[in-house]
Amino acid sequence: MITQQNYVIPDTPASSSNYHCGNVGSSSNSSSAQLIPTSINPSNSTSIVSASTSINSAYSTANKNSYSTTQISSIPSTSSIIAHSRYQPSNALVSKLPVDLIEHEILPYVDQFDLVNLSLTCSALYLPAIKKLYRRVTVVLDAELPLVYDIDHRRYISENGMTYMDSALIFTFGNLLKFIESIQSNVELVQLVKYFVFDKCHQDEQETSLTALQSNILEFFAAKSQHLNFFHISFVEYLSGIKQLTDFLKHENIRQNMFKLVVTSLDELYTPNIPRCLTNLFLMMNELELKEPFDLSEYPYDVFNSLFTLTCSTSRHLGLEVLQNLKLCSPSMKLKLKGLTVFHRHKEITNAVEEEGEDEEISEDLDAKLQEIDKKLSFTAIESKIDLKYLSHLYLKVDCNEHRHNMCNCYESFFNDFAKFSLANDGLPNLINFEAESFPNLDWLRPHQQLENILTPLGGFIKTLGNLSRLTIDFSTPGFKMFDNNLGLSTMLLNKLNEHLMEAFFLCFFTVDNTSNCKSPLLNNLRTLQLPDFFTSFIYYKPDFMESLLHTCKCWGCQLVLEKLKDEFFDEQDENGLDIESTYYMLVGYILGKLQADREVCIPIKEKTFNYSKYPIYKGQPHTLHQGFHSVASPCNCNLEQDPLGVSKMNIDNLVTTYIVHQLAPIIEYLSVLFVRLDNLMIHGIYYERKNGELVPNFDEMDYPEEFIQVKQDEINGGIRPEGPFGNFRGV
């Protein structure tokens, strides 16, 4: 998903598990002289062309319009082009064009393919074209394109690569190797790379090549690059990757032009130096380092005063304590940030840390420090340090584990205080993007607990925001929580509870307060709404699948999906196995978990638009149901060899995703009526965009493949629908 959690102002937020680093100073307003790191040696220019053609040509190997290897090799070397240029007339117009004119008035309208062509035209165009081509490089391995492009990678790159992504794109592992080989062959060429982004990807469990390659990329840039402004990798192996990243950022040649740092200990902030352009800081510290206040009037903490964005967290998610530890220069001073991110969880710390794969004993010193920290959520901790009226982006990953046991109300107080402050300050008009996320928790909240303890206080704050255009709500609820059958209530009654839960939250935006009838400005202003875990947050389940809100569509395609799931994954002979309805829940829930956790749209760091249809998507591990439920010993028809990436419309994962799209249809209509100007909607990993007045999926099929529903074509033509039972949403 595109929700992110660590902001790069004025660029796009990134995922909470991914960390960006970069330099604001390399914006389009920078002078051309600053962008030229070193002169290019013509004697070694062939390798530069090799690099540019490898970036340009090989991304669309699956596309029949792609360049072939023969076509690439037929492009003449740059050295011959340069030699030939000596015979150009001395008064040739192109040689008289100012470099600034070429870079700022011509190249912004040139796509990735034409940049290569321009670089081969003459020496006057060579360097500006190559600089533009290499300035931003984005790696999105095995990404899928919006449906409108099918598999036409060339058309996608031509229309969007430089126009919206402002970047050269690499889509395949082979082309990534070509790119790396080309920059390794020319150390001067790597200096042209100002921004390098390696977005989310997966690798097979049997392979280690991708993890090793990510490590090698870090080592190479650390050894050679002198002019990096921004660097990001979503690591395949997260924990070891973060250690590699912080080690990477310790190199002086890397730090000198970076504008964002990830800091896991205080010495990493200023060793070997503080980057001269540092404006974005991610603090992920050990609590023991919070013993002494950070005096913002003294080195090195005076750098906080010039930050654009700040992210606060600790090893045990006590980010508010970081803010508490800031000692401002004067009582009247507050930090003026564009973006603030806080990770904080109110939870009693025991001596054995067992969550998130950790197995660590807490020392006596750390235990003493943890005991003295007031872990409760506190609005004052933020408001006393940050000028909230100045913020444009606010991301809060906050939760209170104690309220789940009716032991604490700090979550409610936290957002109620936020709401009061917002109402007293004109609805915080500068705040355009707000994201709220909770920490995954094994405890299940009943509908009334969800409403009273979480949705009501959160909604009370959100509806006060006067100029909000983007809203993300992610409660990070693990999908398996939907399997509950302890209440003894009918499915029909549970469906009604689900509807009331949603309406109680979303309808609260219709009135700003209880004393006025005016509608919340959110209803007219909101353009982007993201609900990554919608089903597991707003819908409460029990294993009567056929009558639940996950089975509302009465079309033959949805009926055939359930029949296919039964044929491929249900064993009627297994007396100890799940019944068929629980099996449906398990299989559909498995896909919901994938959609919620894995999906991520690749939004560029220099955002020009927020339309999902302009970007590629990472859909997660292919063949998820096969990997989760088919053993090697049992035969299946998953067609792995012919469809290794699981992109076929007949792939069972994709069919179940279309099934989910069908069940979401009435909910999408409900939300689009509430938020009349909604252009972008992400709901449980399905990305919608308004087209011809309707919200339609960008990356997922709305209709089942004709070959899939062919067996029921006669019934379809005759208007016959499958027999129930079915659930219903709002009586439909």
XYZ file of C-alpha atoms in Angstrom:
732
model
C 0.000 0.000 0.000
C 1.068 3.553 -0.505
C 0.396 4.627 3.017
C 3.502 5.603 4.516
C 4.479 6.513 7.539
C 7.782 8.296 7.006
C 7.297 11.498 5.111
C 9.665 13.198 2.749
C 8.335 16.711 2.367
C 7.285 17.802 -0.167
C 7.406 14.275 -1.476
C 5.393 11.160 -0.772
C 5.117 9.117 2.429
C 6.815 5.783 2.565
C 5.927 2.516 4.284
C 6.573 2.193 7.983
C 8.868 -0.731 7.377
C 10.833 1.074 4.671
C 13.277 3.884 5.187
C 14.220 6.610 2.735
C 17.262 8.815 2.768
C 17.948 11.805 0.537
C 18.717 15.445 -0.213
C 16.156 18.188 -0.559
C 18.788 20.380 -2.107
C 18.512 18.594 -5.436
C 15.109 19.977 -6.325
C 14.266 21.293 -9.743
C 15.223 24.758 -8.570
C 18.857 23.802 -8.170
C 21.285 25.225 -10.670
C 22.651 23.028 -13.425
C 26.169 23.479 -12.134
C 25.245 21.714 -8.916
C 23.926 18.763 -10.873
C 27.150 18.059 -12.770
C 29.361 16.013 -10.457
C 32.340 15.306 -12.713
C 33.204 15.558 -16.347
C 32.588 12.453 -18.457
C 35.616 10.868 -20.016
C 34.829 10.344 -23.744
C 37.279 7.460 -23.901
C 34.998 5.436 -21.631
C 31.660 6.682 -22.929
C 30.635 3.400 -24.516
C 29.890 1.940 -21.098
C 27.672 4.926 -20.349
C 25.589 4.247 -23.423
C 25.496 0.607 -22.404
C 24.050 1.660 -19.093
C 21.498 3.993 -20.580
C 20.293 1.461 -23.105
C 20.037 -1.216 -20.432
C 17.894 1.070 -18.286
C 15.802 2.061 -21.250
C 15.287 -1.030 -23.271
C 15.025 -4.152 -21.251
C 12.275 -3.329 -18.808
C 9.599 -4.700 -21.079
C 10.999 -8.051 -22.145
C 7.519 -9.496 -21.791
C 6.244 -6.920 -24.256
C 6.484 -7.568 -27.986
C 7.286 -3.884 -28.547
C 10.431 -4.064 -26.409
C 13.866 -3.670 -27.873
C 15.525 -6.975 -28.601
C 19.133 -7.703 -27.696
C 20.034 -7.311 -31.342
C 18.406 -3.895 -31.479
C 20.299 -2.767 -28.406
C 23.643 -3.955 -29.677
C 23.057 -2.265 -33.015
C 23.082 1.186 -31.418
C 26.437 2.768 -32.246
C 28.826 3.622 -29.441
C 28.953 7.150 -28.121
C 32.622 7.472 -28.910
C 31.799 7.112 -32.599
C 28.967 9.615 -32.256
C 31.288 12.114 -30.612
C 33.870 11.587 -33.304
C 31.221 12.077 -35.960
C 30.059 15.284 -34.339
C 33.302 16.968 -35.331
C 31.894 17.189 -38.837
C 28.810 19.100 -37.704
C 28.670 22.656 -38.977
C 30.188 25.065 -36.486
C 27.010 27.122 -36.614
C 24.687 24.148 -35.944
C 21.707 25.358 -33.937
C 21.875 22.518 -31.403
C 25.423 23.460 -30.420
C 24.280 27.017 -29.699
C 21.435 26.079 -27.371
C 22.197 26.959 -23.731
C 22.520 23.904 -21.501
C 19.901 25.320 -19.123
C 17.432 25.571 -21.983
C 18.013 21.930 -22.944
C 17.771 20.675 -19.352
C 14.794 22.707 -18.149
C 12.722 23.427 -21.258
C 13.278 20.414 -23.515
C 14.213 17.339 -21.499
C 11.255 17.544 -19.067
C 9.041 16.644 -22.048
C 11.186 13.723 -23.226
C 10.449 10.141 -22.232
C 12.922 7.489 -21.168
C 13.333 6.002 -24.637
C 13.893 9.338 -26.331
C 16.540 10.294 -23.790
C 18.653 7.447 -25.116
C 17.968 8.531 -28.687
C 18.935 12.110 -27.866
C 22.139 10.964 -26.186
C 23.100 9.287 -29.471
C 22.297 12.320 -31.613
C 25.253 14.571 -30.929
C 27.732 15.508 -28.260
C 25.805 18.666 -27.352
C 22.819 16.581 -26.257
C 24.734 13.638 -24.882
C 25.574 14.807 -21.364
C 22.231 16.538 -20.576
C 20.310 13.461 -21.764
C 22.463 11.010 -19.806
C 22.245 13.158 -16.678
C 18.455 13.201 -16.930
C 18.309 9.466 -17.567
C 20.421 8.558 -14.549
C 19.336 11.248 -12.111
C 16.529 9.123 -10.679
C 16.532 5.346 -10.957
C 13.617 3.327 -9.583
C 13.690 -0.457 -9.264
C 10.258 -2.129 -9.057
C 10.932 -5.803 -9.707
C 8.119 -7.836 -11.260
C 5.699 -4.970 -10.728
C 2.278 -5.061 -12.319
C 0.900 -2.147 -14.277
C -2.544 -0.548 -14.168
C -5.022 -2.604 -16.189
C -5.269 0.049 -18.867
C -1.694 -0.808 -19.934
C -2.136 -4.604 -19.889
C 1.498 -5.791 -20.236
C 2.612 -2.959 -22.506
C 5.614 -1.848 -20.467
C 6.943 0.350 -23.252
C 3.741 2.363 -23.439
C 3.612 2.654 -19.662
C 7.211 3.870 -19.416
C 6.719 6.282 -22.297
C 3.581 7.836 -20.797
C 4.467 7.779 -17.106
C 8.122 7.036 -16.380
C 9.544 10.524 -16.692
C 6.223 12.358 -16.695
C 4.878 11.148 -13.356
C 7.582 8.984 -11.794
C 10.293 11.457 -12.875
C 12.560 8.435 -13.042
C 14.123 5.773 -15.213
C 12.462 2.448 -14.389
C 13.825 -1.063 -13.924
C 11.214 -3.832 -13.828
C 13.179 -7.095 -14.053
C 16.001 -8.739 -12.153
C 18.037 -9.215 -15.340
C 17.868 -5.536 -16.229
C 18.857 -4.590 -12.701
C 22.001 -6.670 -13.153
C 22.694 -4.852 -16.436
C 22.314 -1.495 -14.745
C 24.656 -2.489 -11.904
C 27.208 -3.841 -14.350
C 27.177 -0.601 -16.319
C 27.711 1.712 -13.338
C 30.380 -0.595 -11.946
C 32.240 -0.289 -15.220
C 32.333 3.513 -15.021
C 32.788 5.174 -11.659
C 32.029 8.566 -13.216
C 28.660 7.324 -14.371
C 27.511 6.400 -10.859
C 28.002 10.046 -9.834
C 25.041 10.937 -12.050
C 22.699 8.874 -9.861
C 21.165 11.360 -7.429
C 18.139 9.320 -6.360
C 18.086 5.547 -6.143
C 14.937 3.691 -5.041
C 14.658 -0.091 -4.704
C 11.013 -0.702 -3.942
C 9.226 -3.606 -2.299
C 9.786 -7.037 -3.818
C 9.868 -10.727 -2.907
C 12.145 -13.668 -3.493
C 11.618 -17.411 -3.364
C 12.612 -19.058 -0.116
C 15.175 -21.163 -1.937
C 16.937 -18.116 -3.386
C 19.324 -15.743 -1.685
C 20.445 -13.806 -4.743
C 18.127 -10.830 -4.216
C 19.127 -10.347 -0.584
C 22.787 -10.558 -1.537
C 22.257 -8.152 -4.417
C 20.652 -5.550 -2.151
C 23.639 -5.839 0.155
C 26.037 -5.470 -2.791
C 24.229 -2.367 -4.017
C 24.684 -0.737 -0.628
C 28.358 -1.625 -0.566
C 28.937 -0.360 -4.092
C 27.295 3.024 -3.541
C 29.090 3.351 -0.213
C 32.441 2.771 -1.910
C 31.932 4.844 -5.064
C 29.167 7.423 -4.848
C 29.977 11.027 -4.000
C 26.747 12.765 -4.967
C 23.799 10.725 -3.691
C 20.878 12.870 -2.588
C 18.330 10.170 -1.792
C 18.618 6.420 -1.214
C 15.952 3.872 -0.369
C 15.755 0.089 -0.232
C 12.810 -1.972 0.990
C 14.835 -4.865 2.290
C 13.866 -8.468 1.652
C 15.393 -9.265 5.035
C 14.248 -6.355 7.152
C 16.231 -6.661 10.393
C 19.620 -7.290 8.815
C 18.795 -4.676 6.195
C 18.305 -1.908 8.739
C 21.735 -2.645 10.206
C 23.216 -2.486 6.704
C 21.416 0.804 6.067
C 22.720 2.498 9.206
C 26.232 1.272 8.415
C 25.795 2.621 4.896
C 24.848 6.034 6.240
C 28.049 6.213 8.293
C 30.164 6.748 5.171
C 31.210 10.357 4.875
C 30.920 10.385 1.098
C 27.299 9.209 1.405
C 26.270 11.573 4.197
C 27.586 14.757 2.656
C 24.605 15.306 0.333
C 21.853 13.274 2.006
C 18.777 14.979 3.359
C 17.318 12.091 5.379
C 18.939 9.950 8.045
C 17.789 6.805 9.812
C 19.293 6.849 13.309
C 19.213 3.874 15.677
C 21.663 5.395 18.186
C 22.533 9.004 18.949
C 26.107 8.846 17.727
C 24.787 7.988 14.254
C 23.302 11.473 14.102
C 26.642 13.272 14.092
C 29.242 10.587 13.233
C 31.166 11.222 11.045
C 29.211 14.449 10.528
C 25.740 15.908 10.305
C 24.711 16.144 6.652
C 24.722 19.738 5.569
C 21.295 19.360 3.934
C 19.632 17.267 6.645
C 15.926 18.066 6.759
C 14.334 14.642 7.442
C 15.252 12.589 10.487
C 14.063 9.141 11.539
C 14.883 8.357 15.173
C 14.543 4.711 16.193
C 16.494 4.694 19.427
C 17.155 2.654 22.508
C 15.331 4.006 25.555
C 18.576 4.217 27.570
C 19.756 7.033 25.304
C 16.924 9.204 26.587
C 18.584 9.806 29.949
C 19.824 13.317 29.104
C 17.624 15.937 27.381
C 18.334 16.869 23.771
C 19.174 20.553 24.166
C 18.165 22.102 20.849
C 20.311 25.165 21.512
C 23.512 23.119 21.416
C 25.343 20.955 18.906
C 24.418 18.403 17.598
C 20.749 18.742 18.535
C 20.428 22.240 17.119
C 19.920 20.488 13.777
C 16.350 19.707 14.942
C 15.488 23.366 14.450
C 15.874 23.136 10.669
C 14.107 19.827 10.079
C 11.187 19.493 7.658
C 10.071 16.107 8.968
C 10.698 14.161 12.149
C 9.895 10.532 12.943
C 10.029 9.455 16.589
C 10.226 5.896 17.805
C 12.219 3.693 20.147
C 13.052 0.017 20.208
C 9.867 -0.552 22.222
C 7.688 1.983 20.441
C 7.736 4.823 22.940
C 8.091 7.670 20.477
C 6.355 10.234 22.655
C 9.226 9.912 25.109
C 11.593 11.137 22.389
C 9.505 14.305 22.065
C 9.400 14.666 25.836
C 13.189 14.565 25.808
C 13.522 17.611 23.526
C 14.650 20.723 25.360
C 13.524 23.698 23.293
C 15.576 26.870 22.994
C 12.926 28.928 24.789
C 9.569 28.267 26.497
C 7.709 29.971 23.659
C 9.454 28.046 20.895
C 8.065 25.006 19.087
C 9.416 23.030 16.159
C 7.871 24.059 12.856
C 7.684 20.811 10.921
C 5.929 19.944 7.684
C 5.639 16.292 8.623
C 5.515 14.460 11.953
C 5.444 10.694 12.515
C 5.086 9.137 15.966
C 5.207 5.460 16.926
C 3.879 4.936 20.439
C 2.193 2.054 22.208
C 0.955 2.103 25.783
C 1.887 -1.307 27.058
C 3.390 -2.570 30.252
C 6.907 -3.821 29.551
C 7.827 -7.185 31.003
C 11.347 -8.496 31.444
C 11.046 -10.860 28.500
C 10.317 -9.324 25.116
C 8.549 -11.897 23.008
C 6.827 -9.881 20.310
C 7.917 -9.334 16.729
C 10.423 -12.155 16.746
C 12.521 -10.623 19.533
C 13.968 -12.642 22.366
C 15.831 -10.169 24.504
C 16.400 -9.856 28.211
C 15.971 -6.366 29.588
C 18.911 -5.199 31.673
C 18.442 -3.661 35.101
C 19.294 -0.198 33.778
C 16.844 -0.507 30.919
C 14.171 -1.947 33.181
C 14.593 1.015 35.541
C 14.355 3.436 32.622
C 11.229 1.766 31.256
C 9.571 1.893 34.643
C 10.101 5.643 34.972
C 8.618 6.387 31.543
C 4.954 7.312 31.531
C 3.878 5.150 28.625
C 0.354 6.532 28.302
C -0.611 8.401 25.142
C -0.326 12.125 25.771
C -1.458 14.915 23.475
C 0.531 17.413 25.556
C 3.752 15.554 24.726
C 3.217 16.489 21.076
C 1.569 19.887 21.397
C 4.216 21.234 23.797
C 7.031 20.517 21.325
C 5.497 20.765 17.839
C 3.653 23.661 16.197
C 0.646 21.593 15.105
C -0.837 24.523 13.189
C 2.119 24.366 10.798
C 1.932 20.631 9.998
C 0.795 19.431 6.579
C 1.385 15.685 7.165
C 0.653 13.825 10.394
C 1.135 10.090 10.831
C 0.313 8.453 14.153
C 0.957 4.788 14.751
C -0.424 4.718 18.263
C -2.284 2.234 20.395
C -3.154 1.418 23.990
C -3.086 -2.238 24.860
C -4.489 -1.503 28.297
C -7.812 -0.132 27.048
C -8.558 -3.509 25.517
C -8.946 -4.782 29.076
C -10.870 -1.721 30.276
C -7.858 -0.613 32.303
C -7.039 2.689 30.572
C -8.670 5.402 28.474
C -5.535 7.220 27.258
C -6.335 6.490 23.580
C -9.713 8.182 23.951
C -8.267 11.128 25.866
C -5.451 11.490 23.350
C -7.754 12.011 20.355
C -10.346 13.983 22.319
C -7.613 16.463 23.235
C -6.502 16.551 19.592
C -10.083 17.334 18.571
C -10.410 20.192 21.084
C -7.144 21.707 19.861
C -8.227 21.404 16.235
C -11.575 23.085 16.872
C -9.808 25.905 18.699
C -7.431 26.434 15.770
C -9.705 26.614 12.721
C -9.531 22.906 11.986
C -5.741 22.905 11.406
C -6.093 24.236 7.815
C -2.530 23.333 6.803
C -3.041 19.635 7.585
C -3.857 17.924 4.302
C -2.729 14.352 5.015
C -3.539 12.350 8.140
C -2.769 8.682 8.731
C -3.756 6.677 11.800
C -2.520 3.149 12.376
C -2.551 0.775 15.327
C -0.136 -1.959 16.283
C -1.092 -5.570 15.510
C -2.640 -7.148 18.569
C -3.739 -10.661 19.341
C -6.757 -9.512 21.349
C -10.043 -9.280 19.495
C -12.265 -6.278 20.158
C -16.028 -6.743 20.184
C -17.976 -4.299 17.976
C -19.010 -2.061 20.902
C -15.388 -1.929 22.140
C -14.167 -1.049 18.659
C -16.737 1.722 18.419
C -16.461 3.208 21.901
C -12.728 2.850 22.506
C -11.296 3.484 19.043
C -13.653 4.683 16.303
C -15.558 7.331 18.249
C -12.535 9.252 19.614
C -10.599 8.883 16.349
C -13.574 9.988 14.259
C -14.191 12.883 16.617
C -10.734 14.245 15.794
C -10.824 13.534 12.056
C -14.122 15.351 11.467
C -12.698 18.585 12.911
C -9.978 18.840 10.255
C -10.966 21.621 7.894
C -8.765 21.021 4.864
C -7.955 17.312 4.911
C -7.679 15.783 1.438
C -6.007 12.427 2.247
C -6.998 10.079 5.039
C -5.635 6.641 5.921
C -7.035 4.465 8.691
C -5.247 1.184 9.315
C -5.946 -0.782 12.468
C -3.528 -3.533 11.409
C -5.924 -6.273 12.425
C -4.580 -9.742 11.627
C -6.943 -11.517 9.281
C -7.331 -14.630 11.370
C -9.307 -12.648 13.926
C -12.327 -12.870 11.661
C -12.877 -16.503 12.695
C -14.956 -16.180 15.830
C -18.086 -18.067 16.830
C -18.375 -17.488 20.556
C -21.245 -14.990 20.677
C -23.909 -17.383 19.495
C -25.522 -14.649 17.378
C -27.103 -15.207 13.985
C -25.209 -14.120 10.900
C -28.023 -11.733 9.998
C -27.696 -9.967 13.329
C -23.912 -9.820 12.990
C -24.310 -8.245 9.539
C -26.512 -5.579 11.106
C -23.873 -4.939 13.762
C -21.278 -4.557 11.012
C -23.414 -2.011 9.181
C -24.071 -0.017 12.349
C -20.361 -0.061 13.173
C -19.482 1.430 9.789
C -22.299 3.945 9.822
C -21.532 5.077 13.355
C -18.008 5.913 12.229
C -18.505 7.358 8.753
C -21.807 9.132 9.412
C -20.233 11.059 12.275
C -18.582 13.216 9.594
C -21.960 14.676 8.664
C -22.009 17.008 11.651
C -19.108 18.938 13.086
C -20.558 18.885 16.615
C -23.754 18.041 18.419
C -25.003 21.631 18.532
C -24.846 22.455 14.809
C -26.235 20.919 11.686
C -23.362 21.894 9.417
C -21.537 19.076 7.679
C -17.904 18.296 8.203
C -15.716 19.812 5.452
C -14.210 16.341 5.116
C -17.221 15.211 3.077
C -16.408 17.690 0.314
C -12.644 17.981 0.669
C -11.526 14.360 0.908
C -9.936 13.176 -2.335
C -8.053 10.060 -1.179
C -9.286 7.521 1.372
C -7.278 4.430 2.307
C -8.638 1.624 4.509
C -6.050 -1.169 4.266
C -7.759 -3.568 6.683
C -11.379 -2.611 6.127
C -12.970 -6.044 6.451
C -11.146 -6.999 9.616
C -11.670 -3.578 11.189
C -15.308 -2.868 10.413
C -16.809 -6.314 9.841
C -17.165 -8.919 12.552
C -17.298 -12.518 11.388
C -18.389 -15.969 12.402
C -18.104 -19.113 10.261
C -21.481 -18.883 8.530
C -19.727 -17.790 5.395
C -22.572 -18.051 2.891
C -24.720 -15.489 4.748
C -21.904 -13.135 5.701
C -20.876 -9.852 4.086
C -18.167 -11.806 2.279
C -20.846 -13.457 0.167
C -23.273 -10.815 -1.083
C -22.806 -11.020 -4.849
C -25.294 -13.234 -6.705
C -23.374 -13.613 -9.974
C -22.254 -16.914 -11.476
C -18.608 -15.901 -11.431
C -18.600 -15.688 -7.618
C -20.421 -19.006 -7.419
C -17.809 -20.618 -9.671
C -14.963 -19.224 -7.542
C -16.385 -20.941 -4.474
C -16.813 -24.173 -6.426
C -13.210 -23.945 -7.621
C -11.973 -23.339 -4.076
C -13.931 -26.368 -2.911
C -12.520 -28.566 -5.676
C -8.914 -27.522 -5.137
C -8.646 -27.023 -1.381
C -11.430 -28.897 0.431
C -11.056 -32.547 1.342
C -14.451 -34.073 2.090
C -12.783 -37.310 3.208
C -10.878 -35.606 6.023
C -13.119 -36.044 9.054
C -10.815 -33.931 11.219
C -10.607 -31.061 8.746
C -12.565 -27.807 8.568
C -16.121 -27.756 7.287
C -16.716 -26.113 3.909
C -17.796 -22.699 5.233
C -14.792 -22.447 7.538
C -12.644 -23.482 4.574
C -14.055 -20.596 2.531
C -13.304 -18.218 5.376
C -9.771 -19.526 5.652
C -9.024 -19.259 1.928
C -10.650 -15.874 1.330
C -9.124 -14.594 4.573
C -5.719 -15.733 3.375
C -6.046 -13.579 0.260
C -7.364 -10.682 2.357
C -4.226 -10.944 4.481
C -2.059 -10.805 1.382
C -3.942 -7.795 0.014
C -3.693 -6.007 3.344
C -0.060 -6.706 4.170
C 1.821 -7.019 0.889
C 0.329 -4.671 -1.647
C 2.097 -1.410 -2.249
C 1.822 1.143 -5.022
C 5.161 2.641 -6.003
C 4.706 6.387 -5.521
C 7.759 8.483 -6.445
C 9.529 10.563 -3.848
C 8.944 13.655 -5.965
C 5.211 13.458 -6.268
C 3.466 15.204 -9.145
C 0.118 13.480 -8.910
C -1.707 11.115 -6.602
C -3.471 9.036 -9.228
C -3.008 5.303 -8.746
C -3.300 4.783 -12.499
C 0.073 6.487 -13.022
C 2.154 4.066 -10.960
C 3.092 0.370 -10.896
C 2.087 -1.912 -8.028
C 3.799 -4.638 -6.053
C 1.145 -7.306 -5.491
C 3.073 -9.575 -3.169
C 4.087 -13.234 -3.286
C 2.604 -14.958 -6.362
C 0.531 -18.126 -6.004
C -0.333 -17.348 -2.383
C -3.040 -19.987 -1.969
C -0.830 -22.612 -3.584
C 2.079 -21.761 -1.300
C -0.145 -21.745 1.760
C -2.290 -24.817 1.203
C -0.778 -27.104 -1.424
C 2.042 -29.341 -0.284
C 4.717 -30.577 -2.657
C 3.400 -34.127 -2.328
C -0.197 -33.350 -3.323
C -0.918 -32.780 -7.027
C -2.563 -29.529 -8.080
C -3.377 -27.524 -11.200
C -1.747 -24.243 -10.248
C 0.269 -23.936 -13.471
C 3.387 -22.542 -11.813
C 5.795 -23.133 -14.689
C 3.652 -21.418 -17.333
C 2.677 -18.548 -15.017
C 5.518 -18.095 -12.498
C 4.467 -14.595 -11.426
C 0.790 -15.492 -11.064
C -0.451 -12.829 -13.481
C -2.870 -14.998 -15.465
C -6.516 -13.983 -15.138
C -7.294 -17.649 -14.473
C -4.872 -17.814 -11.534
C -6.842 -18.730 -8.421
C -5.402 -15.821 -6.406
C -6.612 -13.383 -9.037
C -10.019 -15.033 -9.262
C -10.480 -14.737 -5.496
C -9.375 -11.095 -5.685
C -12.069 -10.433 -8.291
C -14.487 -12.236 -5.972
C -13.551 -9.783 -3.197
C -14.039 -6.853 -5.593
C -17.588 -8.098 -6.204
C -18.341 -8.295 -2.473
C -16.968 -4.786 -1.980
C -19.209 -3.245 -4.647
C -22.051 -2.091 -2.327
C -19.547 -0.744 0.215
C -17.711 1.198 -2.497
C -21.003 2.733 -3.570
C -21.785 3.644 0.040
C -18.430 5.400 0.544
C -18.593 7.237 -2.787
C -21.997 8.676 -1.824
C -20.636 9.890 1.504
C -17.449 11.457 0.132
C -18.664 13.129 -3.031
C -15.246 14.294 -4.318
C -13.410 11.048 -3.639
C -11.019 10.363 -6.535
C -8.871 7.613 -5.017
C -9.933 4.823 -2.701
C -7.901 1.915 -1.380
C -9.948 -0.586 0.537
C -8.344 -3.786 1.790
C -5.584 -3.650 -0.803
C -7.863 -2.964 -3.787
C -6.997 0.388 -5.385
C -9.879 2.299 -6.972
C -9.900 5.462 -9.038
C -12.812 7.509 -10.288
C -13.450 7.048 -13.988
C -16.569 8.278 -15.768
C -18.124 9.085 -12.422
C -17.533 5.635 -10.877
C -14.825 4.192 -8.654
C -13.253 1.252 -10.490
C -10.219 -0.904 -9.644
C -6.920 0.053 -11.256
C -4.966 -3.174 -10.835
C -7.648 -5.834 -10.412
C -10.276 -7.133 -12.805
C -13.882 -6.214 -12.118
C -15.163 -8.937 -14.431
C -14.333 -12.615 -14.502
C -12.549 -13.981 -17.599
C -14.935 -15.154 -20.302
C -13.306 -18.578 -20.380
C -13.957 -18.921 -16.638
C -17.709 -18.222 -16.743
C -18.281 -19.917 -20.095
C -19.724 -23.019 -18.405
C -22.606 -20.905 -17.069
C -23.147 -18.806 -20.180
C -26.629 -20.169 -20.817
C -27.778 -19.269 -17.294
C -26.156 -15.854 -17.605
C -27.885 -15.177 -20.921
C -31.184 -16.330 -19.433
C -30.911 -14.038 -16.413
C -30.838 -16.979 -14.007
C -28.912 -16.444 -10.775
C -27.391 -19.047 -8.479
C -29.375 -20.106 -5.456
C -28.568 -18.643 -2.023
C -28.047 -18.160 0.790
C -26.406 -14.747 0.562
C -25.524 -11.986 2.955
C -26.697 -8.444 2.292
C -25.353 -4.971 2.950
C -27.891 -2.216 3.697
C -30.728 -4.411 2.478
C -29.254 -4.912 -1.007
